[in-house]
Amino acid sequence: MLIGCATPYQKMGRNGGYQDEKINDHVYRITFQGNERTSDDKVYSYFLRRSAELTLEKNFAYFIIIESEDLSKVSSNISEGSARNKKKITTMAYSGDMSYAPTENKTVIKHTIVGKIALFREGEEPIGAYKAENVLKDVR
């Protein structure tokens, strides 16, 4: 179970991951969705990693990011405060300490990036294109 852990690099599942969709032979849409423990930087790194892997899987050497969009979701969770006994209270006597858990307001961010990439063969790449092999060496 992945409770309490950041989303690992994986295909899309209940706890996030990547998915890709073919637009045409040279253009793909890639999504990487993290959970509340996956940083924005990690989500972007995984987006680049999947872009590079897909480029090589399709027998290309380079890719460019045509467009990308941050679709992160922000939500707030409020937990009400409560008193708790550490010992038993009886009708005759009280013994023990009381503890109190204060009301807590927690902001949760689930980072998601969606982008389109274009794939290029060696010698056909535009200026500024990412070389897929180099991306995979740098991003893990």
mmCIF file of C-alpha atoms in Angstrom:
data_model
loop_
_atom_site.group_PDB
_atom_site.id
_atom_site.type_symbol
_atom_site.label_atom_id
_atom_site.label_comp_id
_atom_site.label_asym_id
_atom_site.label_seq_id
_atom_site.Cartn_x
_atom_site.Cartn_y
_atom_site.Cartn_z
ATOM 1 C CA MET A 1 0.000 0.000 0.000
ATOM 2 C CA LEU A 2 1.265 3.490 -0.853
ATOM 3 C CA ILE A 3 -0.329 5.478 1.976
ATOM 4 C CA GLY A 4 2.027 8.203 3.125
ATOM 5 C CA CYS A 5 4.339 7.928 0.123
ATOM 6 C CA ALA A 6 4.867 10.115 -2.916
ATOM 7 C CA THR A 7 3.579 8.785 -6.227
ATOM 8 C CA PRO A 8 6.250 6.570 -7.781
ATOM 9 C CA TYR A 9 7.056 6.590 -11.474
ATOM 10 C CA GLN A 10 4.405 4.217 -12.814
ATOM 11 C CA LYS A 11 1.541 3.910 -15.282
ATOM 12 C CA MET A 12 -1.577 5.788 -14.186
ATOM 13 C CA GLY A 13 -3.319 4.097 -11.286
ATOM 14 C CA ARG A 14 -5.331 5.003 -8.192
ATOM 15 C CA ASN A 15 -2.406 6.921 -6.704
ATOM 16 C CA GLY A 16 -1.400 8.785 -9.869
ATOM 17 C CA GLY A 17 1.241 8.115 -12.481
ATOM 18 C CA TYR A 18 1.667 8.715 -16.206
ATOM 19 C CA GLN A 19 -0.458 8.176 -19.259
ATOM 20 C CA ASP A 20 0.065 9.100 -22.864
ATOM 21 C CA GLU A 21 -2.183 9.517 -25.866
ATOM 22 C CA LYS A 22 -1.204 9.500 -29.532
ATOM 23 C CA ILE A 23 -2.318 12.620 -31.428
ATOM 24 C CA ASN A 24 -0.515 11.627 -34.646
ATOM 25 C CA ASP A 25 2.711 9.788 -35.574
ATOM 26 C CA HIS A 26 4.871 12.647 -34.276
ATOM 27 C CA VAL A 27 2.747 14.232 -31.520
ATOM 28 C CA TYR A 28 1.678 12.782 -28.165
ATOM 29 C CA ARG A 29 -0.131 14.111 -25.100
ATOM 30 C CA ILE A 30 1.522 13.094 -21.834
ATOM 31 C CA THR A 31 0.043 13.429 -18.355
ATOM 32 C CA PHE A 32 1.737 12.863 -15.039
ATOM 33 C CA GLN A 33 -0.354 13.105 -11.886
ATOM 34 C CA GLY A 34 1.129 12.996 -8.406
ATOM 35 C CA ASN A 35 -0.532 12.633 -5.035
ATOM 36 C CA GLU A 36 -0.408 15.123 -2.151
ATOM 37 C CA ARG A 37 3.121 14.000 -1.227
ATOM 38 C CA THR A 38 4.603 14.373 -4.734
ATOM 39 C CA SER A 39 6.316 17.730 -5.280
ATOM 40 C CA ASP A 40 5.753 19.904 -8.325
ATOM 41 C CA ASP A 41 9.421 19.429 -9.305
ATOM 42 C CA LYS A 42 9.124 15.634 -9.097
ATOM 43 C CA VAL A 43 5.954 15.651 -11.233
ATOM 44 C CA TYR A 44 7.740 17.726 -13.893
ATOM 45 C CA SER A 45 10.783 15.400 -13.785
ATOM 46 C CA TYR A 46 8.507 12.399 -14.295
ATOM 47 C CA PHE A 47 6.784 14.217 -17.180
ATOM 48 C CA LEU A 48 10.198 14.729 -18.850
ATOM 49 C CA ARG A 49 11.192 11.116 -18.142
ATOM 50 C CA ARG A 50 8.035 9.754 -19.754
ATOM 51 C CA SER A 51 8.527 12.102 -22.727
ATOM 52 C CA ALA A 52 12.051 10.772 -23.253
ATOM 53 C CA GLU A 53 11.027 7.121 -22.847
ATOM 54 C CA LEU A 54 8.156 7.514 -25.302
ATOM 55 C CA THR A 55 10.468 9.237 -27.791
ATOM 56 C CA LEU A 56 12.830 6.262 -27.762
ATOM 57 C CA GLU A 57 9.968 3.706 -27.780
ATOM 58 C CA LYS A 58 8.696 5.275 -31.014
ATOM 59 C CA ASN A 59 12.207 5.142 -32.575
ATOM 60 C CA PHE A 60 12.878 8.878 -32.422
ATOM 61 C CA ALA A 61 15.862 10.619 -30.825
ATOM 62 C CA TYR A 62 14.598 14.098 -29.882
ATOM 63 C CA PHE A 63 11.460 15.765 -28.577
ATOM 64 C CA ILE A 64 10.188 19.260 -27.930
ATOM 65 C CA ILE A 65 7.410 20.330 -25.602
ATOM 66 C CA ILE A 66 4.798 22.026 -27.774
ATOM 67 C CA GLU A 67 2.637 23.083 -24.849
ATOM 68 C CA SER A 68 2.172 22.198 -21.211
ATOM 69 C CA GLU A 69 -0.363 23.043 -18.553
ATOM 70 C CA ASP A 70 -0.304 22.729 -14.779
ATOM 71 C CA LEU A 71 -3.625 21.181 -13.717
ATOM 72 C CA SER A 72 -2.772 20.890 -10.027
ATOM 73 C CA LYS A 73 -5.695 20.758 -7.612
ATOM 74 C CA VAL A 74 -5.720 22.509 -4.249
ATOM 75 C CA SER A 75 -8.077 21.490 -1.453
ATOM 76 C CA SER A 76 -8.389 22.123 2.271
ATOM 77 C CA ASN A 77 -9.046 19.512 4.916
ATOM 78 C CA ILE A 78 -10.305 20.574 8.332
ATOM 79 C CA SER A 79 -10.125 18.218 11.278
ATOM 80 C CA GLU A 80 -12.064 19.244 14.369
ATOM 81 C CA GLY A 81 -10.269 19.388 17.703
ATOM 82 C CA SER A 82 -11.113 16.861 20.376
ATOM 83 C CA ALA A 83 -10.306 15.986 23.976
ATOM 84 C CA ARG A 84 -9.000 12.528 24.711
ATOM 85 C CA ASN A 85 -8.488 10.673 27.967
ATOM 86 C CA LYS A 86 -5.268 8.830 28.498
ATOM 87 C CA LYS A 87 -6.813 6.963 31.449
ATOM 88 C CA LYS A 88 -10.240 5.682 32.332
ATOM 89 C CA ILE A 89 -12.908 7.918 33.858
ATOM 90 C CA THR A 90 -15.361 6.239 36.232
ATOM 91 C CA THR A 91 -18.373 7.650 38.052
ATOM 92 C CA MET A 92 -16.482 7.439 41.343
ATOM 93 C CA ALA A 93 -13.209 9.126 40.451
ATOM 94 C CA TYR A 94 -11.116 10.583 37.665
ATOM 95 C CA SER A 95 -7.570 9.497 37.189
ATOM 96 C CA GLY A 96 -5.373 10.321 34.264
ATOM 97 C CA ASP A 97 -4.366 13.107 32.007
ATOM 98 C CA MET A 98 -6.421 14.784 29.328
ATOM 99 C CA SER A 99 -4.918 15.607 25.982
ATOM 100 C CA TYR A 100 -6.379 17.852 23.340
ATOM 101 C CA ALA A 101 -5.972 17.638 19.587
ATOM 102 C CA PRO A 102 -6.526 21.159 18.199
ATOM 103 C CA THR A 103 -8.582 21.940 15.101
ATOM 104 C CA GLU A 104 -6.312 21.628 12.107
ATOM 105 C CA ASN A 105 -6.670 23.192 8.665
ATOM 106 C CA LYS A 106 -4.453 21.456 6.107
ATOM 107 C CA THR A 107 -4.001 22.532 2.486
ATOM 108 C CA VAL A 108 -3.448 19.624 0.101
ATOM 109 C CA ILE A 109 -2.004 20.055 -3.396
ATOM 110 C CA LYS A 110 -2.093 17.267 -5.979
ATOM 111 C CA HIS A 111 0.276 18.270 -8.778
ATOM 112 C CA THR A 112 -0.586 17.319 -12.348
ATOM 113 C CA ILE A 113 1.055 18.342 -15.608
ATOM 114 C CA VAL A 114 -0.356 17.731 -19.078
ATOM 115 C CA GLY A 115 1.626 18.517 -22.188
ATOM 116 C CA LYS A 116 2.007 17.810 -25.868
ATOM 117 C CA ILE A 117 5.354 16.756 -27.257
ATOM 118 C CA ALA A 118 6.582 16.435 -30.846
ATOM 119 C CA LEU A 119 9.100 13.727 -31.775
ATOM 120 C CA PHE A 120 12.033 14.091 -34.190
ATOM 121 C CA ARG A 121 14.638 11.840 -35.750
ATOM 122 C CA GLU A 122 18.375 12.465 -35.542
ATOM 123 C CA GLY A 123 19.295 15.313 -37.913
ATOM 124 C CA GLU A 124 15.713 16.624 -38.142
ATOM 125 C CA GLU A 125 15.497 18.096 -34.631
ATOM 126 C CA PRO A 126 14.816 21.804 -34.147
ATOM 127 C CA ILE A 127 17.091 24.044 -32.098
ATOM 128 C CA GLY A 128 16.440 23.553 -28.397
ATOM 129 C CA ALA A 129 15.056 20.024 -28.715
ATOM 130 C CA TYR A 130 15.700 17.597 -25.858
ATOM 131 C CA LYS A 131 17.852 14.574 -26.713
ATOM 132 C CA ALA A 132 15.905 11.695 -25.159
ATOM 133 C CA GLU A 133 18.996 9.710 -24.115
ATOM 134 C CA ASN A 134 20.418 12.723 -22.243
ATOM 135 C CA VAL A 135 17.124 13.363 -20.454
ATOM 136 C CA LEU A 136 17.035 9.759 -19.216
ATOM 137 C CA LYS A 137 20.588 10.089 -17.878
ATOM 138 C CA ASP A 138 19.704 13.292 -16.002
ATOM 139 C CA VAL A 139 16.150 12.550 -14.830
ATOM 140 C CA ARG A 140 15.317 9.471 -12.757
#
